[in-house]
GROMACS .gro file of C-alpha atoms in nm:
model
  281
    1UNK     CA    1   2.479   7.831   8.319
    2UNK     CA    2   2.362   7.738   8.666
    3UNK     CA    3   2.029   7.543   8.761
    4UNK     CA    4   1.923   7.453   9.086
    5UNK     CA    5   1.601   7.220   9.189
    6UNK     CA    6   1.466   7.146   9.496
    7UNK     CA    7   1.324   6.827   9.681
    8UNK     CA    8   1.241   6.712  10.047
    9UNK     CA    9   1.544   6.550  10.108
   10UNK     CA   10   1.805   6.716   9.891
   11UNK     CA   11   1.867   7.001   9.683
   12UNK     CA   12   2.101   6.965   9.377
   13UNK     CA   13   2.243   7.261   9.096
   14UNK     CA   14   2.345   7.156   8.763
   15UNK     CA   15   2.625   7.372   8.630
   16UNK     CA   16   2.770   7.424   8.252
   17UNK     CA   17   3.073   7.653   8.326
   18UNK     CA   18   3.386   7.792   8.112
   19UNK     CA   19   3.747   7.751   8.189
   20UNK     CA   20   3.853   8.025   8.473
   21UNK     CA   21   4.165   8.094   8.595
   22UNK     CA   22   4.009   8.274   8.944
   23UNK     CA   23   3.876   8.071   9.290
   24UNK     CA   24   3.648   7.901   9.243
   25UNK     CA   25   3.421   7.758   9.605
   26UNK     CA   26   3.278   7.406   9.677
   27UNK     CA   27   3.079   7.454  10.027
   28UNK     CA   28   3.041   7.250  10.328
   29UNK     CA   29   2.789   6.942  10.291
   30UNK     CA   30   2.835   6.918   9.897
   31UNK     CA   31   2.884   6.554   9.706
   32UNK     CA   32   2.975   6.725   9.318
   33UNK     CA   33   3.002   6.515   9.029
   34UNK     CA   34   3.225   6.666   8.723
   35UNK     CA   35   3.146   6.450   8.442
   36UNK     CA   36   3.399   6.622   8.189
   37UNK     CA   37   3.672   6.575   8.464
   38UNK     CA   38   3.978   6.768   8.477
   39UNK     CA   39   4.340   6.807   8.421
   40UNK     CA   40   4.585   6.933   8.666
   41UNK     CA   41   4.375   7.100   8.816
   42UNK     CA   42   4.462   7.240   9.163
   43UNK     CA   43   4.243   7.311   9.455
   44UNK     CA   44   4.306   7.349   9.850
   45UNK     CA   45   4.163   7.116  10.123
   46UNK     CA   46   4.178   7.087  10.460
   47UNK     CA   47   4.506   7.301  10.503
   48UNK     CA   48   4.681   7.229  10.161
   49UNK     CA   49   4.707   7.287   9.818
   50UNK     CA   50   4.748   7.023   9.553
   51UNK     CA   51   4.742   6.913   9.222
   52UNK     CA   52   4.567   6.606   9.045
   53UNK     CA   53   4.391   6.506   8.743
   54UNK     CA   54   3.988   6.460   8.798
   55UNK     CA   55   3.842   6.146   8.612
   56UNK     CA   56   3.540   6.237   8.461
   57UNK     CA   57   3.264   6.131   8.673
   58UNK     CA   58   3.434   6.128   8.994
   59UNK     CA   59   3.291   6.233   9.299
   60UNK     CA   60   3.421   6.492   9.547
   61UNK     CA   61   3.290   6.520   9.909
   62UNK     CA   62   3.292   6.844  10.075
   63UNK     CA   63   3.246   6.774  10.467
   64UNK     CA   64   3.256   7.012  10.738
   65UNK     CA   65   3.570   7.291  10.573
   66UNK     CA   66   3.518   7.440  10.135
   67UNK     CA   67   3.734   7.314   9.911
   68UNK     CA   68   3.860   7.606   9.663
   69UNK     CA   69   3.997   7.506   9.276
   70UNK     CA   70   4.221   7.708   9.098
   71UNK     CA   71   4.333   7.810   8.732
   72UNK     CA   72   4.030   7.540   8.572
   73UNK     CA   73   4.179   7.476   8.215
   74UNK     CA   74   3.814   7.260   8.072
   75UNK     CA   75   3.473   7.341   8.011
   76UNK     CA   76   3.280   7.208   8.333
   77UNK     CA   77   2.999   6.986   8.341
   78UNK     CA   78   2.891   6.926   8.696
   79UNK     CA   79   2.632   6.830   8.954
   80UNK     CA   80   2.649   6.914   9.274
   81UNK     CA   81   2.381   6.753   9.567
   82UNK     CA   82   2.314   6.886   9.881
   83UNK     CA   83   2.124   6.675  10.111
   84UNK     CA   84   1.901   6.744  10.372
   85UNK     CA   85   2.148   6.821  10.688
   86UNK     CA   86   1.807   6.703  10.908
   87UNK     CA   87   1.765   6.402  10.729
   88UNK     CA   88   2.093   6.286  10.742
   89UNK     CA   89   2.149   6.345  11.149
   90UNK     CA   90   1.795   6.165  11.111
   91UNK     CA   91   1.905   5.859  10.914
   92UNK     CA   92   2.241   5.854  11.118
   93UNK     CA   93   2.008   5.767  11.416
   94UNK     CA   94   1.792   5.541  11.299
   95UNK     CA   95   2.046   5.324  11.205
   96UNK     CA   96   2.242   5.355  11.529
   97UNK     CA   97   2.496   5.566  11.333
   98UNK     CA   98   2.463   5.898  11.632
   99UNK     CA   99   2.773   6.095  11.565
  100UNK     CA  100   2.910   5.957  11.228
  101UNK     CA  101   3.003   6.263  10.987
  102UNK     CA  102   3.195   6.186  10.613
  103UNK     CA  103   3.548   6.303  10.525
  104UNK     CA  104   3.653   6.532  10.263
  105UNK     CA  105   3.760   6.332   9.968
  106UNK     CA  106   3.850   6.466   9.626
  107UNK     CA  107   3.835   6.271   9.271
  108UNK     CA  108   3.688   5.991   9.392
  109UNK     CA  109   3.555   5.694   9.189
  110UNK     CA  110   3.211   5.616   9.333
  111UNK     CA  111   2.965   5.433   9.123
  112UNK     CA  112   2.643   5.510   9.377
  113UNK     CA  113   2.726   5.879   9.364
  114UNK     CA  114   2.789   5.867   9.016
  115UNK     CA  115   2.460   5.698   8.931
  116UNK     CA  116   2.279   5.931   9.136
  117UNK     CA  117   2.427   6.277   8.966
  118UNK     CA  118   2.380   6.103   8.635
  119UNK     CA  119   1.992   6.080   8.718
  120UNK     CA  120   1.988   6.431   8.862
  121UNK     CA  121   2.176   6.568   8.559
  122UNK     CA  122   1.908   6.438   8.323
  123UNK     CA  123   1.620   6.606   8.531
  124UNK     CA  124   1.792   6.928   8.538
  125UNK     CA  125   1.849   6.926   8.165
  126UNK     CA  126   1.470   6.816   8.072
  127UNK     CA  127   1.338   7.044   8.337
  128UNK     CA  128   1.158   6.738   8.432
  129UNK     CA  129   0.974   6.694   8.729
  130UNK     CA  130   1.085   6.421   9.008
  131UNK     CA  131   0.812   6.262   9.253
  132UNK     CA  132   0.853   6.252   9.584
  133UNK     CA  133   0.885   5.887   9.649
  134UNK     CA  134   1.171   5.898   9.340
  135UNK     CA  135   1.373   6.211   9.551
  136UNK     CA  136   1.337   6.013   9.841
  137UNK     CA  137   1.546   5.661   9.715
  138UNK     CA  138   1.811   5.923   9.577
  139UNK     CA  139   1.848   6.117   9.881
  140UNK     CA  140   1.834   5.754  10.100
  141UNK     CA  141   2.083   5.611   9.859
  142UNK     CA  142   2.313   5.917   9.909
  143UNK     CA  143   2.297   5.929  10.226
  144UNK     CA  144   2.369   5.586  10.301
  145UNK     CA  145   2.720   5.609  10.084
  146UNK     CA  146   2.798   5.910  10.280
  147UNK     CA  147   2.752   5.767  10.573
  148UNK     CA  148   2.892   5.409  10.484
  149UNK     CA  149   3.218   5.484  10.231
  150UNK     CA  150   3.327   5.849  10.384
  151UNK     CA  151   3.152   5.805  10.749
  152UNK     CA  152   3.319   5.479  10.823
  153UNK     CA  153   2.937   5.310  10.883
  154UNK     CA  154   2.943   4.984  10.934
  155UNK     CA  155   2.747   4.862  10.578
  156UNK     CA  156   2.559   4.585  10.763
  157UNK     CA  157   2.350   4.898  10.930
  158UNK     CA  158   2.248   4.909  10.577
  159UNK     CA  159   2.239   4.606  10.373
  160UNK     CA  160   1.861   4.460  10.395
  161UNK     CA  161   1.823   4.146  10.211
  162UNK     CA  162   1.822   4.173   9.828
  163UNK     CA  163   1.995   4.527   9.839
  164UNK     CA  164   2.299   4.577   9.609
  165UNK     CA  165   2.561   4.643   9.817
  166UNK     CA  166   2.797   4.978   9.708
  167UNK     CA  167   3.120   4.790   9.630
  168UNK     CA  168   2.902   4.531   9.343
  169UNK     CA  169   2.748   4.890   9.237
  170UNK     CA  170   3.134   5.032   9.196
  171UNK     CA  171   3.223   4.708   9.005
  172UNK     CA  172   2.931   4.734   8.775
  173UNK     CA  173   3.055   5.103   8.689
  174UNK     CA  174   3.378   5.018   8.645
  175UNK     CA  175   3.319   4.735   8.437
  176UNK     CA  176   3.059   4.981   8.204
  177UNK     CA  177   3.299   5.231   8.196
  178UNK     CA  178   3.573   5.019   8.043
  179UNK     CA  179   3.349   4.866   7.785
  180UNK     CA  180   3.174   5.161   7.653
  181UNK     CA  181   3.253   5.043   7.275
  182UNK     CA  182   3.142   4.654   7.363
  183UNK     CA  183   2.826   4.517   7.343
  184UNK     CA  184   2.631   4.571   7.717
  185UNK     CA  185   2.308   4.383   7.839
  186UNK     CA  186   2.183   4.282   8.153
  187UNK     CA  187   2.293   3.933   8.161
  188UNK     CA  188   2.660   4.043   8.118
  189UNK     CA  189   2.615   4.341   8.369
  190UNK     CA  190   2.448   4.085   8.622
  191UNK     CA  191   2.761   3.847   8.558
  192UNK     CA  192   2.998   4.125   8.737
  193UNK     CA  193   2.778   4.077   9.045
  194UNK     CA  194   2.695   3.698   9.030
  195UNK     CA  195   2.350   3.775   9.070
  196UNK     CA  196   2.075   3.667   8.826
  197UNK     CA  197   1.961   3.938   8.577
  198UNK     CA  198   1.645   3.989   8.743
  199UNK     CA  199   1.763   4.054   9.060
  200UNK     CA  200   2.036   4.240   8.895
  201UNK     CA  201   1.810   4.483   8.754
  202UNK     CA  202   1.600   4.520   9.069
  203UNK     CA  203   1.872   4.558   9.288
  204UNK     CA  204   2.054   4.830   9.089
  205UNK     CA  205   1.801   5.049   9.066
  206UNK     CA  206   1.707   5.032   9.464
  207UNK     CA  207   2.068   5.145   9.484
  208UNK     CA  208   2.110   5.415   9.271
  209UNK     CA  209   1.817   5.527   9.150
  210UNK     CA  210   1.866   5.453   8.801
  211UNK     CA  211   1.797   5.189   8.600
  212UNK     CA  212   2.115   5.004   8.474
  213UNK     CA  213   2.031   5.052   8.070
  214UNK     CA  214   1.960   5.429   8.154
  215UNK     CA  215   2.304   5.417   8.342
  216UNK     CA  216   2.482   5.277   8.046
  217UNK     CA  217   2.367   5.508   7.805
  218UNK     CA  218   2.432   5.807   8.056
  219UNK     CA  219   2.797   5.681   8.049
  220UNK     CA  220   2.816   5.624   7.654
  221UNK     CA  221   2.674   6.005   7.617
  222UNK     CA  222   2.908   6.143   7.848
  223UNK     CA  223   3.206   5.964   7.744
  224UNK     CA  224   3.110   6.093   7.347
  225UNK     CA  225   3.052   6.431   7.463
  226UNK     CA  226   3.451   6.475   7.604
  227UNK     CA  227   3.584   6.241   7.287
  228UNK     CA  228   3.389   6.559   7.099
  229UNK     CA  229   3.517   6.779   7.324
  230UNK     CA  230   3.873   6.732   7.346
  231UNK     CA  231   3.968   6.480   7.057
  232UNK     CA  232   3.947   6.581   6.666
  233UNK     CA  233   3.734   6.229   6.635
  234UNK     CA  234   3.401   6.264   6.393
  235UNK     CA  235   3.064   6.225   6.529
  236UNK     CA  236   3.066   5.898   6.325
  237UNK     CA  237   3.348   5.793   6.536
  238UNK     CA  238   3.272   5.918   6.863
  239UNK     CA  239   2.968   5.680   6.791
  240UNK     CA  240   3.171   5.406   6.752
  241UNK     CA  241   3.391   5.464   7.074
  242UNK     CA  242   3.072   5.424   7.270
  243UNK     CA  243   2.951   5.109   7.092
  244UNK     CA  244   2.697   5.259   6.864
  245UNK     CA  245   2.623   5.113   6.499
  246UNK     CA  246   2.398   5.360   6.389
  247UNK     CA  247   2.446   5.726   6.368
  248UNK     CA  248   2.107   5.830   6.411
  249UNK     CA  249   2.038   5.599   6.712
  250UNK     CA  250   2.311   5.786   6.857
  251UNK     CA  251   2.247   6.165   6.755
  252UNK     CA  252   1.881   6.072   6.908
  253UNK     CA  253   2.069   5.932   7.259
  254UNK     CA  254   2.265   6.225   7.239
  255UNK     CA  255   2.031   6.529   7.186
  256UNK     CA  256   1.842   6.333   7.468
  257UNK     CA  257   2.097   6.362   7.744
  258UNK     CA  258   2.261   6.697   7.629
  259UNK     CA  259   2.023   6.916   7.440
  260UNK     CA  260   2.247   6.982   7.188
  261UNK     CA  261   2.366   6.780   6.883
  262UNK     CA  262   2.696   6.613   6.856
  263UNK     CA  263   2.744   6.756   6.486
  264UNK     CA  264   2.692   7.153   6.678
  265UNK     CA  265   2.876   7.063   6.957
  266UNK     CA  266   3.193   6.903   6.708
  267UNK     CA  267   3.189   7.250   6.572
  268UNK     CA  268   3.198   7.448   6.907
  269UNK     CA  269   3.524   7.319   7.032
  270UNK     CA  270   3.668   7.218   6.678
  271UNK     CA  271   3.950   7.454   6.778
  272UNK     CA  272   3.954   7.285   7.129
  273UNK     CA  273   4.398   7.110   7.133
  274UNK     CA  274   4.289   6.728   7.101
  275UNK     CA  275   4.413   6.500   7.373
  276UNK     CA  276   4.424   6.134   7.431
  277UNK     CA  277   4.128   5.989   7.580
  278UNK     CA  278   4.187   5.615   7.776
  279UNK     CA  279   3.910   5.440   7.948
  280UNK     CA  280   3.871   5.486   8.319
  281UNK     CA  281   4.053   5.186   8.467
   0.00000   0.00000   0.00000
């Protein structure tokens, strides 16, 4: 399954794909987010071949050469954003920033990026449609990490007063990520960044896009669908992992961000060998 949308500013596909042992192409100018991750997986960049494990949700940045993956042993869940070449050369000069192109980096763990394919993802699956001012702060807020975390920007081309800067945003994710099963609200969230909740709130969705409950519960949903996945847990379980008390407040947060319920997808990969999942550190 493959879906691709269109904005000014960016393009993005959604893809739902099998296990494959063939080649498999990521092309120049790509940011992709696999949210079910991957294990020893191999792939070949910039003159060599290697072999990692993918977090789920981490980001890999395709610059000017593809990146080809080999022999993919999971299901793939993935986003992949393409933004406006134009817009970023035009951005770059604005800014001062003439000349400034990112690196290829793969399996990185990028909380901006992240947040951004987590709001894409949920458009693509809800066919929903996305304004033009809202594709415009996602495409801006891409482009700035690009240019900033794999360009070698200087931030402070960047950081207006009041903005959450990207290393608070990766802290925030981090922090989520490792207390999916705990109690979250916005006070605690804005503790991680010593800001007050209100500017907390404000501030993390001028940098991502999303707002930071919709965040969380992308995260919980995500981290439930690979438990059901790839672990024999119950659906009553999985709930639990990912701090939920009541099973129909999660079936409803579930069916919401994958279109599918967690009892039908439990059965789909019952057969699936279970594996240990661990929190992202």
């Amino acid at each position: 399954m493959e879906h691709v949308l269109g904005w000014p500013g960016l393009r993005s596909e959604y893809s739902r794909l099998a296990p494959h042992d063939g080649v498999a192409v990521t092309k120049p100018g790509q940011i992709g987010v696999v949210f079910t991750g991957h294990r020893d997986v191999a792939y070949r960049a910039s003159g060599r071949t290697r072999r990692n494990d993918i977090a789920p949700g981490a980001a890999t940045i395709t610059a000017e050469e593809p990146v080809s993956w080999f022999r993919v042993a999971e299901p793939t869940d993935a986003v992949e954003i393409y933004p406006d070449p134009q817009l970023v050369h035009n951005v770059a000069v604005q800014h001062g920033l003439a000349g400034v192109s990112p690196r290829t980096v793969i399996g990185e763990r990028d909380g901006v990026v992240l947040a951004v394919a987590s709001r894409l993802r949920q458009v693509h699956l809800a066919n929903a449609y996305l304004s033009d001012v809202a594709s415009s702060e996602l495409a801006h807020a891409i482009i700035r990490q690009l240019l900033i975390r794999y360009g070698g920007a200087d931030p402070r081309a960047f950081l207006a007063p009041g903005r959450l800067s990207a290393a608070r945003v990766d802290q925030v994710s981090q922090y989520i990520d490792a207390h999916l099963s705990d109690p979250l609200d916005i006070p605690l969230l804005a503790s991680v960044t010593q800001l007050s909740p209100y500017h907390f709130a404000r501030t993390f969705r001028a940098a991502t896009g999303m707002a930071p409950h919709a965040f969380v519960t992308a995260r919980r949903m995500m981290r439930a669908r690979i438990i059901l996945e790839r672990t024999a847990a119950s659906v009553e379980e999985a709930a639990g992992m990912v701090g939920y008390r009541h099973i129909g407040h999660f079936r409803r947060a579930f069916v919401l961000e994958h279109g599918v319920r967690p009892s039908e997808l439990r059965a789909e990969h019952r057969k699936i060998r279970p594996v240990e999942i661990t929190p992202a550190p």
